Short mmCIF file of C-alpha atoms in Angstrom, two decimals:
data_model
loop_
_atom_site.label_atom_id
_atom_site.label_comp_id
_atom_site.label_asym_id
_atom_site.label_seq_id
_atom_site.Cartn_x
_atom_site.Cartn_y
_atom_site.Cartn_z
CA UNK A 7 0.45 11.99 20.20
CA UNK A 8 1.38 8.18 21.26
CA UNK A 9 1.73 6.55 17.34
CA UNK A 10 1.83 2.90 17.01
CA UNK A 11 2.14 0.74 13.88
CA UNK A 12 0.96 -3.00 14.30
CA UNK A 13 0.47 -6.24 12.23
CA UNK A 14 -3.61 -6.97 11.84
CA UNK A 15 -4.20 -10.12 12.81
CA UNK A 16 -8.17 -10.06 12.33
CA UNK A 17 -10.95 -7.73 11.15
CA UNK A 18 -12.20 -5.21 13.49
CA UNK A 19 -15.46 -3.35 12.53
CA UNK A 20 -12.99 -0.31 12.87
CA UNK A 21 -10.28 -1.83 9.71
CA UNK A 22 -13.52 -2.60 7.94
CA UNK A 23 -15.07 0.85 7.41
CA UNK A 24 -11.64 2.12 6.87
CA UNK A 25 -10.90 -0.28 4.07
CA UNK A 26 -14.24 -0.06 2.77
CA UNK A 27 -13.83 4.13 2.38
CA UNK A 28 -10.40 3.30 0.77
CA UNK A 29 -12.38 1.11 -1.57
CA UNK A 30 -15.32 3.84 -2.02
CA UNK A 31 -12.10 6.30 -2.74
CA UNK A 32 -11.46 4.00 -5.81
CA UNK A 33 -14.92 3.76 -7.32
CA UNK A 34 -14.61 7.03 -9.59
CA UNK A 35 -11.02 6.71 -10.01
CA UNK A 36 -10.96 3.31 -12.82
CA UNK A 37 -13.22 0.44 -14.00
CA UNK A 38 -13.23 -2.11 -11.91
CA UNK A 39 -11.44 -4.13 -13.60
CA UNK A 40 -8.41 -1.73 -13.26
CA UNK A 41 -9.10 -1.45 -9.56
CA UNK A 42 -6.53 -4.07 -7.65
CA UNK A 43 -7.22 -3.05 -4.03
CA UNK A 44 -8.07 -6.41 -2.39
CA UNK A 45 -11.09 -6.90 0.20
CA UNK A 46 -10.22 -7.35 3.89
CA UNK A 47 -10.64 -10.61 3.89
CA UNK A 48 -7.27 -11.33 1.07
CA UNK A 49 -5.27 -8.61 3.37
CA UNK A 50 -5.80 -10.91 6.31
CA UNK A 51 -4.76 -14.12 4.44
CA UNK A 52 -1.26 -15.77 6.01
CA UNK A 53 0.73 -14.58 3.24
CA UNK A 54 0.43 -11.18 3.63
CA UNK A 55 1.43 -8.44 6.40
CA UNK A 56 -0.90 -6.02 6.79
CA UNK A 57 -0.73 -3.06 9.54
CA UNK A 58 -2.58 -0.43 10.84
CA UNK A 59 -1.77 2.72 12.41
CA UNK A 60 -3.13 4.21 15.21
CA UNK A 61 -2.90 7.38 16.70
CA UNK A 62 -4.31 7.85 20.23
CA UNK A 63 -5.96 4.81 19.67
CA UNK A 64 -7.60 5.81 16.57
CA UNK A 65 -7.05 3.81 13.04
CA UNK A 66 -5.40 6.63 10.58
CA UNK A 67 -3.48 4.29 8.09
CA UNK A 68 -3.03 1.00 6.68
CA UNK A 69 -0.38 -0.64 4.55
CA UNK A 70 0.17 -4.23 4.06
CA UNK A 71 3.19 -6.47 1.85
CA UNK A 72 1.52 -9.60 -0.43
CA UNK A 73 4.20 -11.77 -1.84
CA UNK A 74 4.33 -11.77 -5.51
CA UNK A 75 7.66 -14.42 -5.91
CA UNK A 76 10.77 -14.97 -3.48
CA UNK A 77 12.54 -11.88 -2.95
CA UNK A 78 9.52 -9.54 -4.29
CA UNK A 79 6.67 -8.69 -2.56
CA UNK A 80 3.83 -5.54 -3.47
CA UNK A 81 2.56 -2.57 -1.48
CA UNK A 82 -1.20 -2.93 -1.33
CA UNK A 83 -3.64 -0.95 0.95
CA UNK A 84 -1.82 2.00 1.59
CA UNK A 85 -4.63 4.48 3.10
CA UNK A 86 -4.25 7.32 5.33
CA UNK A 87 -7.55 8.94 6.85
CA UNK A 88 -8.50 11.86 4.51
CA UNK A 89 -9.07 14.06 7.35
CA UNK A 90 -4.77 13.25 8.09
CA UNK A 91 -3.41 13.35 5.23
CA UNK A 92 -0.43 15.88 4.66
CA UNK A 93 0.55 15.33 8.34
CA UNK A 94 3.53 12.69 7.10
CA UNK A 95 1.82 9.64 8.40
CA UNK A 96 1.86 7.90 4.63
CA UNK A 97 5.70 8.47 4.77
CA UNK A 98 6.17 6.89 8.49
CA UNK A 99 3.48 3.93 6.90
CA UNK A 100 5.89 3.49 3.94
CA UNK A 101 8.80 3.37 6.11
CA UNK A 102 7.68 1.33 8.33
CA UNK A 103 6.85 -1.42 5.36
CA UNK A 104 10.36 -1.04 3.31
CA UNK A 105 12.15 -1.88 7.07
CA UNK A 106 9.82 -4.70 7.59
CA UNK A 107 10.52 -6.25 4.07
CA UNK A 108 14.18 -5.71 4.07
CA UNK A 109 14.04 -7.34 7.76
CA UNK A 110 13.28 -10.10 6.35
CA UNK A 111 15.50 -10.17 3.17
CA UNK A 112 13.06 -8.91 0.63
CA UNK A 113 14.78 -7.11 -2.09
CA UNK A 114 12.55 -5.77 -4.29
CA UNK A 115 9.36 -3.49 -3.19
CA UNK A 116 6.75 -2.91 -6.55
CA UNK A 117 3.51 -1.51 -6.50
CA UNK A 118 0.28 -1.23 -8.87
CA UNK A 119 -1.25 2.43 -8.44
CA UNK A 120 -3.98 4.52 -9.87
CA UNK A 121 -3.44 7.06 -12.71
CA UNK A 122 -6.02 8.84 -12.19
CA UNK A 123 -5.32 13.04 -10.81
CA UNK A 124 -6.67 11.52 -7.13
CA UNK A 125 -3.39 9.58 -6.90
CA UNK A 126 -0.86 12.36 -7.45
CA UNK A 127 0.13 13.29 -3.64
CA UNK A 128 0.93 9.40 -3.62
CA UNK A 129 2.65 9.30 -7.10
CA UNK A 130 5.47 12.31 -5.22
CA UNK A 131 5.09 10.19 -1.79
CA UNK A 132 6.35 6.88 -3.83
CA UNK A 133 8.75 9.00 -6.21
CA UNK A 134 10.48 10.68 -3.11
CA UNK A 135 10.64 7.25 -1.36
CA UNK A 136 12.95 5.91 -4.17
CA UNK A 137 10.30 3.95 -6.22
CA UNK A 138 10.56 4.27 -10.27
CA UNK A 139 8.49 3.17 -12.88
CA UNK A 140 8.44 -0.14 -13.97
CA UNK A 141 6.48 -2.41 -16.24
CA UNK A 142 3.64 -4.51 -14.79
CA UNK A 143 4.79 -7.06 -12.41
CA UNK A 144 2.89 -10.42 -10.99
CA UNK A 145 -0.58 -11.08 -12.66
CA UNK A 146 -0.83 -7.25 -14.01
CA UNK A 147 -1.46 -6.78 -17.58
CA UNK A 148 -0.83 -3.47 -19.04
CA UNK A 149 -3.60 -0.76 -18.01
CA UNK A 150 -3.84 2.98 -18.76
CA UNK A 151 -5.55 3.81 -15.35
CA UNK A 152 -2.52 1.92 -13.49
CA UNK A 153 1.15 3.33 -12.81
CA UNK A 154 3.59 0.11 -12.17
CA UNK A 155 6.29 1.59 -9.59
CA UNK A 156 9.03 -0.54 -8.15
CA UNK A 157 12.19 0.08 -5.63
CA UNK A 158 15.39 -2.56 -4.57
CA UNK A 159 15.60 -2.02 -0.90
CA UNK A 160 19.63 -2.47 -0.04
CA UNK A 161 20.29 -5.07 1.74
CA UNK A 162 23.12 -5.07 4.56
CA UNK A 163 26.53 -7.07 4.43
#
């Protein structure tokens, strides 16, 4: 099973549906105004790194890094295909990101997630991958349906 993990650098009808079901996911989850996932076209802005996984060729995850100040950047998009999940490809995703950030000397990974029951397998995924809680970061206001999460990623030398 030939996985590969690489940067988007434009919209494929492909990335669409699958960000548009990870938006769908969100619908019951919040209000919209405490739903933060950005559209496809903010992921492919400059600023931010966003990657897809493929598995044989097919799209089974996303993840991207948006810049929120020097040294600090958020986790947005992370989405594995429903029909995949369990099968560890959220924790390769998530690896994959922290090692790209700390590549380039980011030292602080924080993240705005739903509190809502549908978000608990990624609430244990974040928890086990050294995040903690922490208070609203960025542009974030305090929400009940968001968890704020954040994790220092060590930095060599």
């Amino acid at each position: 099973m030939p996985l590969v993990i690489e940067r988007v650098g434009a919209a494929t009808p492909a990335l669409a549906a699958f960000l548009a079901d990870h938006h769908a996911d969100m619908d019951s989850t919040a209000p919209p105004e405490s739903q933060h996932a950005l559209p496809l076209t903010r992921l492919l802005a400059p600023e931010v790194r966003l990657f897809a996984m493929y598995v044989d060729g097919e799209l089974v995850a996303t993840g991207a890094l948006a810049p929120i100040e020097p040294g600090h950047e958020e986790l947005k998009s992370m989405r594995t295909d429903p029909a995949r999940r369990g099968a560890g490809l959220g924790t390769r995703m998530l690896g994959f990101l922290l090692e790209d950030a700390a590549a380039r000397g980011i030292r602080r990974v924080s993240l705005e997630t739903g509190s809502d029951e549908f978000f608990r397998p990624a609430h244990r995924l974040y928890s086990r991958s050294g995040f903690v809680d922490t208070d609203p970061f960025g542009s974030y206001r305090p929400d009940p349906h968001s968890l704020f999460l954040t994790r220092v990623i060590a930095q060599d030398g």
